Amino acid sequence: MLLRSISRRLLIGLIQLLGLTIAVFFLIRLLPADPVSRLVGMNASEQAYAQAQAQLGLDKPVLEQLALYLGLMPGTQPGLLQGSLGISWVTNSPVTSEIAAYLPVTLELITLAFLLAFVVAVPVGMLSALNPGGRADKGVFVYSLFAGSQPEFWWGLLFVYVFFFQLGVAPAPLGRLSPMTSPPEWVTGFILIDTLIAGQPAKFVEALHHLMMPVFTLGFVLSGPIIKMVRQNMVRALQSDFVLYANCVGLPRKRVARYALRAAMAPSMTLIGILYGFMLSGAVLVESVFSLGGIGQYAIRSVLAFDYPAIQGVVLVITAISLLVYLALDLIHAAIDPRIAH
Amino acid sequence: MNTPVNTPLSAPLIEVRDLQVTYRTDKVATRPVDGVSFAINPREVVGLIGDAGSGKSTTALALLGLARPPGRITGGQIRFDGRDLLTLPDTDLRDIRGRDIGIIVQNPRASLNPMLRVGRQIGFAYQAHNPATEAEARKQAVEMLRMVGINDPERRAEAFAHELSGGMAQRALIAMALSSRPKLLIADEPTSGLDVTIQAQFLDQMWQTVQETGSAILLITQELGVIANYCDRVLVLHDGRIVEDAPVRQFFDAPAHPYSQEVLGLRRSADAAAPVREGTAAPLVTLDALTKHFPLRGSDKVVQAVDKVTLTIGKGEAVGLVGESGSGKTTVGRCLLQLVPPTSGRIAFAGSDITALPPTEMRALREKMQIVFQDPFDSLNPRWTLAQILAEPLKIHAPASAAAHRTRAAEALRLVDLDPALLDRRPRGLGASTLQRVNIARALILNPEFVVLDEPTSVLAPRARTSLIGLLARLQAELGISFLFISHDLTTVRYLCQRVAVMYLGQIVEQGTVEQVFNNPRHPYSQALLSAHLFPDPTWRRVDHPVREALQGEIPSPIDVPKGCYLASRCPHAVDACRAVPQVLEPLADGRNLRCARVVKGEV
């Protein structure tokens, strides 16, 4: 039953991805932009222009371009069906391998940031709901006043100033490792995993040290909405009939709090999922502050250069990850709340 | 078997003194419980009655030291076991809740944790007050579920709240409330929303359980029948105060407070002079083999909601249609007015067939036949003033100037005993009882000959119900309108109707005059329905004599109806022939119709 519903969701996800790919394919080409002249320059000869256009395949009819991209024309070049996202027009290297280089940076950063935010925000939100007007609740108010009203890059800069420049406990915001260290052999792209695979604990610690500030910054900003959501859902759960009844039968305070937390977590998971999908590209500001080349930066670069295959690749990958995250969260949601039928 | 109706002379189990609960919202403070004082003795069943909003449920919660936020208990004492609950520390109070005082609340399904299996929840409640391992708690939970009469408790313990029916959830709640054998059980409208046969079973069981465990009950209800049949003493709560505290017989014989007198008014006038009139010979509405099937989505099966119902309503006659929920009563009413098209059968109004009428003619005919729905809130447009609401049918059927319509609307309000000054009010803020009168006024404004009343009193508090029934009786007598009165409330039907039809699973099983059916029901289902009904008569209490004619099991599904008699699976008199042969409605010598071959042949 569970497996069937998962595979059904995955199948629907694939169809969604295909639809999105085709939509994005046409939408990009509707942009009032000329990627060829962007590549060859404004002063290029007509001949050079035509040559570049032919090289990019832009001289062919649009439907043929789509078929090529999808990999429906065997014997020409590998397409989506063959697992290729095409060749970047700017760098001439496969989009797949470029995304494989950029994506893990972002995934690592935001996954850790979400873990941090989750671990901090859920108990804080819960405490502030259990004792409205109490110390935790007041703290939350002050925090959300500040954290919520300032952009994350500003917090990043502030933390760099305090922890690197003033206190010296954080490393310089210059990437995932210090510039003097050679990176470990590329296996997964996740530096924490790769250093462990390579058996270099010193580098693992160094990578962790470098991740500390960006993760903290992002976690700091992300905690705000999560705390609010948990608090609000928890307050609502505490007023529900079943919590009242749990008090009526004299369950211990702790058990009642657990009842309410579980009821509050189910809807909060939805917000966390949406935030995660959003942060895949939304973490770009924090990544820039700490010189981490993430998928967001790759996306911006591609858009500015009209690098069609790269844009398509980024959209596709981010969507695919978001869909997987939503699926995972729906499964968690169903595990928390049995009323959610598969 | 007999419990002392008078209170025993011993120290009270719980004593409430000057209890106050205050709700404070934005500087406005209301006090739904304002100085309540009473006591309950051990082994006593005390009824608490009062209108909606009189503070009954708030009082119940306050007895546990709880108030729904933003309410607070702001004063008074609750002495229990020599201690004042309101000054106890939280942990001690939690020990008393559930262990010494159990509570069953309204809305049982919402009161169960939707995310935990029922058995586990009951186990938690048990573990909170008894040293028990997980396995012992589970065993106890299953045991409790069995005790409250749940079939297959092992399986039900694994269910989630949303998988249980309302009645089942109610039982699970009782199992939880009684798991630690409390000395006092507070039952807040424990049977609201249950069918009569189930309600009686259920109250019997609760009464039995409490007798066995030696507890006392505070039974909160709006049903006089429940009070009369199960309680030793009655408390009347009005405007946040106890206005009457009397033994049950004294309460029914000589109510002291004006509110109590009003609540009991119907019963007394019913005893004095029930409106007995002969149904005139001329039939106004005739149903001939009316059948309605609802197709099931994604299947070629159908829900058989109404099965060949044949019924006649004479001019000026009130016919009651009774039966449990799901028996098809409401569908009959709607088919009758062509609000849903019948699958087959014939409906005649004033002699002419209206089943095949073109839409325009049908619309013109609607002037003569109207309906009042169950929910007074949902059936009125909240954005319109009462004047607009009442004038709407006039605009369609009797065009005239706005001023003329307004005059008619004011008349209609006066007809239902409402102040015409309400014309410019909107439904918001007017009580259920007022709104239901507006619904009736709207139905009557076109001077119809026939009105379907679909459970018009079921959402009303006892006092409002009494006065609405009085109004309906008056209107019928004055205006000579024919009524089809659809209700599960047999007390009302008995008072208001001349003839009655009993429905079970889409079929009429018995039909006759009110006297025939109520005084001497012949069909086994009618017998069970009537014996389950709690008439407000404290001299013949259900708990004082053994009850016969109880039905076993549950109503069969209307999708796969039994081949033979629909009642056979639950009937105490069923023989093999009943299960094989479909029963037909046959006329008896005394004028009634009956769908039971064995009774007709005189075998039962």
Coordinates of C-alpha atoms in Angstrom, one line a residue, chain A residues 40-333:
Chain A
V40 CA 30.0 36.1 -30.1
G41 CA 29.8 39.7 -29.2
M42 CA 28.0 42.6 -30.9
N43 CA 30.7 43.2 -33.5
A44 CA 31.0 39.7 -34.8
S45 CA 30.6 39.1 -38.5
E46 CA 27.5 37.7 -39.9
Q47 CA 29.3 34.5 -40.8
A48 CA 30.7 34.0 -37.3
Y49 CA 27.2 34.7 -36.0
A50 CA 25.7 32.1 -38.3
Q51 CA 28.4 29.6 -37.4
A52 CA 27.8 30.1 -33.7
Q53 CA 24.1 29.8 -34.2
A54 CA 24.5 26.5 -36.0
Q55 CA 26.8 25.2 -33.4
L56 CA 24.3 25.9 -30.6
G57 CA 21.6 24.3 -32.8
L58 CA 19.5 27.5 -32.7
D59 CA 19.1 27.5 -36.4
K60 CA 16.9 24.4 -36.3
P61 CA 13.1 24.6 -35.9
V62 CA 12.1 24.9 -32.3
L63 CA 10.4 21.5 -32.2
E64 CA 13.5 19.8 -33.5
Q65 CA 15.5 21.6 -30.8
L66 CA 13.1 20.2 -28.2
A67 CA 13.4 16.7 -29.6
L68 CA 17.1 17.0 -29.6
Y69 CA 17.1 18.3 -26.0
L70 CA 14.8 15.5 -24.9
G71 CA 17.0 12.9 -26.7
L72 CA 14.3 11.7 -29.0
M73 CA 16.7 11.8 -32.0
P74 CA 19.0 8.9 -31.7
G75 CA 22.4 9.1 -33.4
T76 CA 22.7 12.9 -33.0
Q77 CA 23.6 13.8 -29.4
P78 CA 22.6 12.4 -26.0
G79 CA 19.6 14.2 -24.5
L80 CA 17.5 14.1 -21.4
L81 CA 16.4 10.5 -21.9
Q82 CA 20.0 9.4 -22.1
G83 CA 20.7 11.2 -18.8
S84 CA 22.4 14.3 -20.3
L85 CA 21.3 17.8 -19.5
G86 CA 23.3 19.1 -22.5
I87 CA 26.5 21.1 -22.8
S88 CA 26.8 24.6 -21.3
W89 CA 27.1 27.2 -23.9
V90 CA 29.4 29.3 -21.8
T91 CA 31.8 26.8 -20.4
N92 CA 31.4 24.0 -23.0
S93 CA 31.4 21.4 -20.3
P94 CA 28.4 19.1 -19.6
V95 CA 25.7 20.8 -17.4
T96 CA 25.3 17.5 -15.5
S97 CA 28.8 17.6 -14.2
E98 CA 28.6 21.4 -13.4
I99 CA 25.5 20.9 -11.4
A100 CA 27.1 18.0 -9.7
A101 CA 29.9 20.3 -8.6
Y102 CA 27.6 23.2 -7.4
L103 CA 24.6 21.4 -6.0
P104 CA 26.2 19.5 -3.1
V105 CA 27.6 22.7 -1.7
T106 CA 24.1 24.1 -1.4
L107 CA 22.5 20.9 -0.2
E108 CA 25.1 20.5 2.5
L109 CA 24.7 24.1 3.7
I110 CA 20.9 24.2 3.8
T111 CA 20.4 20.6 5.1
L112 CA 22.7 21.4 8.1
A113 CA 21.0 24.8 8.5
F114 CA 17.6 23.2 8.6
L115 CA 18.7 20.6 11.1
L116 CA 20.1 23.4 13.3
A117 CA 16.9 25.5 12.9
F118 CA 14.7 22.5 13.6
V119 CA 16.6 21.4 16.7
V120 CA 16.4 25.0 18.1
A121 CA 13.1 26.2 16.8
V122 CA 10.8 23.3 17.8
P123 CA 11.6 23.3 21.5
V124 CA 11.6 27.1 21.6
G125 CA 8.3 27.3 19.8
M126 CA 6.9 24.7 22.1
L127 CA 8.1 26.3 25.3
S128 CA 6.8 29.7 24.2
A129 CA 3.4 28.2 23.5
L130 CA 3.2 26.3 26.8
N131 CA 3.9 29.4 28.8
P132 CA 2.5 32.4 26.9
G133 CA 4.1 35.6 28.2
G134 CA 6.9 33.5 29.8
R135 CA 10.6 34.0 29.4
A136 CA 10.8 31.9 26.3
D137 CA 7.9 33.7 24.7
K138 CA 9.3 37.1 25.3
G139 CA 12.7 35.9 23.9
V140 CA 10.9 34.7 20.8
F141 CA 9.2 38.1 20.4
V142 CA 12.5 40.0 20.6
Y143 CA 14.2 37.5 18.3
S144 CA 11.6 37.6 15.7
L145 CA 11.5 41.4 15.8
F146 CA 15.2 41.4 14.9
A147 CA 15.9 38.3 12.9
G148 CA 12.7 38.7 10.9
S149 CA 13.3 42.3 9.9
Q150 CA 16.9 42.0 8.7
P151 CA 18.1 40.4 5.5
E152 CA 20.2 37.3 5.9
F153 CA 23.3 38.6 4.1
W154 CA 23.4 41.5 6.6
W155 CA 23.3 39.0 9.4
G156 CA 26.1 37.0 7.6
L157 CA 28.2 40.1 7.4
L158 CA 27.5 41.0 11.0
F159 CA 28.5 37.5 12.1
V160 CA 31.7 37.6 10.0
Y161 CA 32.5 40.9 11.6
V162 CA 31.9 39.6 15.2
F163 CA 33.1 36.0 15.0
F164 CA 35.9 36.3 12.5
F165 CA 37.2 39.9 12.7
Q166 CA 36.6 40.7 16.4
L167 CA 36.6 37.3 18.2
G168 CA 38.6 35.3 15.7
V169 CA 36.7 32.1 16.4
A170 CA 35.5 31.7 12.9
P171 CA 37.6 31.2 9.8
A172 CA 37.8 33.8 7.0
P173 CA 34.6 33.6 4.8
L174 CA 36.6 32.3 1.8
G175 CA 34.9 29.0 0.8
R176 CA 34.6 25.5 2.1
L177 CA 38.3 25.1 3.1
S178 CA 41.0 27.5 3.6
P179 CA 42.7 28.5 0.3
M180 CA 45.9 26.7 1.3
T181 CA 44.2 23.3 1.8
S182 CA 43.8 21.0 -1.2
P183 CA 40.3 19.7 -1.4
P184 CA 39.7 15.9 -0.9
E185 CA 39.2 13.7 -3.8
W186 CA 35.7 14.3 -5.3
V187 CA 33.3 11.5 -4.6
T188 CA 30.0 12.8 -3.6
G189 CA 30.7 16.5 -3.7
F190 CA 29.6 16.8 0.0
I191 CA 32.8 17.9 1.5
L192 CA 32.1 16.5 5.0
I193 CA 31.5 13.1 3.4
D194 CA 34.4 13.3 1.0
T195 CA 36.9 14.1 3.7
L196 CA 35.8 11.2 5.7
I197 CA 35.9 8.8 2.7
A198 CA 39.4 10.1 2.0
G199 CA 40.3 9.4 5.6
Q200 CA 41.3 13.0 6.4
P201 CA 39.8 13.9 9.8
A202 CA 41.8 17.1 10.0
K203 CA 40.3 18.3 6.7
F204 CA 36.8 17.2 8.0
V205 CA 37.2 19.4 11.0
E206 CA 38.4 22.2 8.9
A207 CA 35.4 21.9 6.6
L208 CA 33.1 21.8 9.6
H209 CA 34.8 24.9 10.9
H210 CA 34.2 26.7 7.6
L211 CA 30.6 25.6 7.4
M212 CA 29.9 26.8 10.9
M213 CA 29.2 30.4 10.1
P214 CA 27.1 30.0 7.0
V215 CA 25.1 27.3 8.6
F216 CA 24.6 29.4 11.7
T217 CA 23.6 32.4 9.7
L218 CA 21.0 30.5 7.6
G219 CA 19.8 28.6 10.6
F220 CA 19.4 31.9 12.5
V221 CA 17.2 33.3 9.8
L222 CA 15.3 30.1 9.1
S223 CA 14.4 29.6 12.8
G224 CA 12.1 32.6 12.8
P225 CA 9.3 31.3 10.6
I226 CA 9.7 27.8 12.0
I227 CA 9.4 29.0 15.6
K228 CA 6.3 31.1 14.8
M229 CA 4.7 28.2 12.9
V230 CA 5.4 25.7 15.7
R231 CA 4.2 28.2 18.3
Q232 CA 1.0 29.0 16.5
N233 CA 0.1 25.4 15.8
M234 CA 1.0 24.4 19.3
V235 CA -1.3 27.1 20.8
R236 CA -4.1 25.9 18.5
A237 CA -3.4 22.3 19.5
L238 CA -3.4 23.2 23.2
Q239 CA -6.9 24.7 22.8
S240 CA -8.3 21.7 21.0
D241 CA -10.8 19.4 22.5
F242 CA -8.6 16.4 22.7
V243 CA -6.0 18.2 24.8
L244 CA -8.7 19.5 27.0
Y245 CA -9.9 16.0 27.4
A246 CA -6.4 14.7 28.1
N247 CA -6.4 17.2 31.0
C248 CA -9.8 16.0 32.0
V249 CA -8.6 12.4 32.5
G250 CA -5.6 13.7 34.5
L251 CA -2.7 12.8 32.1
P252 CA 0.6 14.2 33.4
R253 CA 1.6 17.7 32.0
K254 CA 4.4 16.1 30.0
R255 CA 2.2 13.7 28.2
V256 CA -0.3 16.5 27.4
A257 CA 2.5 18.6 26.0
R258 CA 3.6 15.7 23.9
Y259 CA 0.0 15.3 22.5
A260 CA -0.1 18.9 21.6
L261 CA 3.4 18.9 20.1
R262 CA 2.6 16.0 17.8
A263 CA -0.5 17.7 16.6
A264 CA 1.5 20.9 16.0
M265 CA 4.3 19.2 14.1
A266 CA 2.2 17.8 11.3
P267 CA 1.2 21.2 9.8
S268 CA 4.6 22.6 10.6
M269 CA 6.3 20.0 8.5
T270 CA 4.6 21.4 5.5
L271 CA 6.2 24.8 6.0
I272 CA 9.6 23.3 6.5
G273 CA 9.2 21.5 3.2
I274 CA 8.3 24.6 1.3
L275 CA 11.1 26.6 3.0
Y276 CA 13.6 23.9 2.0
G277 CA 12.5 24.0 -1.7
F278 CA 12.7 27.7 -1.6
M279 CA 16.2 27.8 0.1
L280 CA 17.7 25.6 -2.7
S281 CA 18.0 28.8 -4.7
G282 CA 17.3 31.3 -1.9
A283 CA 20.5 30.5 0.0
V284 CA 22.4 32.3 -2.7
L285 CA 23.0 35.5 -0.7
V286 CA 24.5 33.6 2.2
E287 CA 26.5 31.5 -0.2
S288 CA 27.9 34.7 -1.7
V289 CA 28.8 36.2 1.6
F290 CA 30.8 33.2 2.5
S291 CA 32.2 32.6 -1.0
L292 CA 30.5 29.2 -1.3
G293 CA 29.8 28.4 -5.0
G294 CA 26.3 27.0 -4.7
I295 CA 23.6 26.1 -7.1
G296 CA 22.0 29.5 -6.7
Q297 CA 25.1 31.3 -8.0
Y298 CA 25.3 28.8 -10.9
A299 CA 21.6 29.7 -11.7
I300 CA 22.3 33.4 -11.7
R301 CA 25.4 33.0 -13.8
S302 CA 23.4 30.9 -16.3
V303 CA 20.5 33.3 -16.5
L304 CA 22.7 36.3 -17.0
A305 CA 24.6 34.5 -19.8
F306 CA 21.5 33.2 -21.4
D307 CA 22.9 29.7 -21.1
Y308 CA 19.8 27.9 -22.0
P309 CA 20.9 24.3 -21.2
A310 CA 22.3 25.4 -17.9
I311 CA 19.0 27.2 -17.0
Q312 CA 17.0 24.2 -17.9
G313 CA 19.2 21.9 -16.0
V314 CA 19.0 24.0 -12.8
V315 CA 15.2 24.3 -13.0
L316 CA 14.9 20.6 -13.6
V317 CA 17.2 19.6 -10.7
I318 CA 15.7 22.0 -8.2
T319 CA 12.2 20.9 -9.1
A320 CA 13.1 17.3 -8.8
I321 CA 14.7 17.8 -5.4
S322 CA 11.7 19.8 -4.2
L323 CA 9.3 17.1 -5.3
L324 CA 11.4 14.5 -3.5
V325 CA 11.4 16.7 -0.4
Y326 CA 7.6 17.2 -0.6
L327 CA 7.2 13.4 -0.9
A328 CA 9.4 12.7 2.1
L329 CA 7.5 15.3 4.1
D330 CA 4.2 13.9 3.2
L331 CA 5.4 10.5 4.4
I332 CA 6.5 12.1 7.6
H333 CA 3.2 13.9 7.9

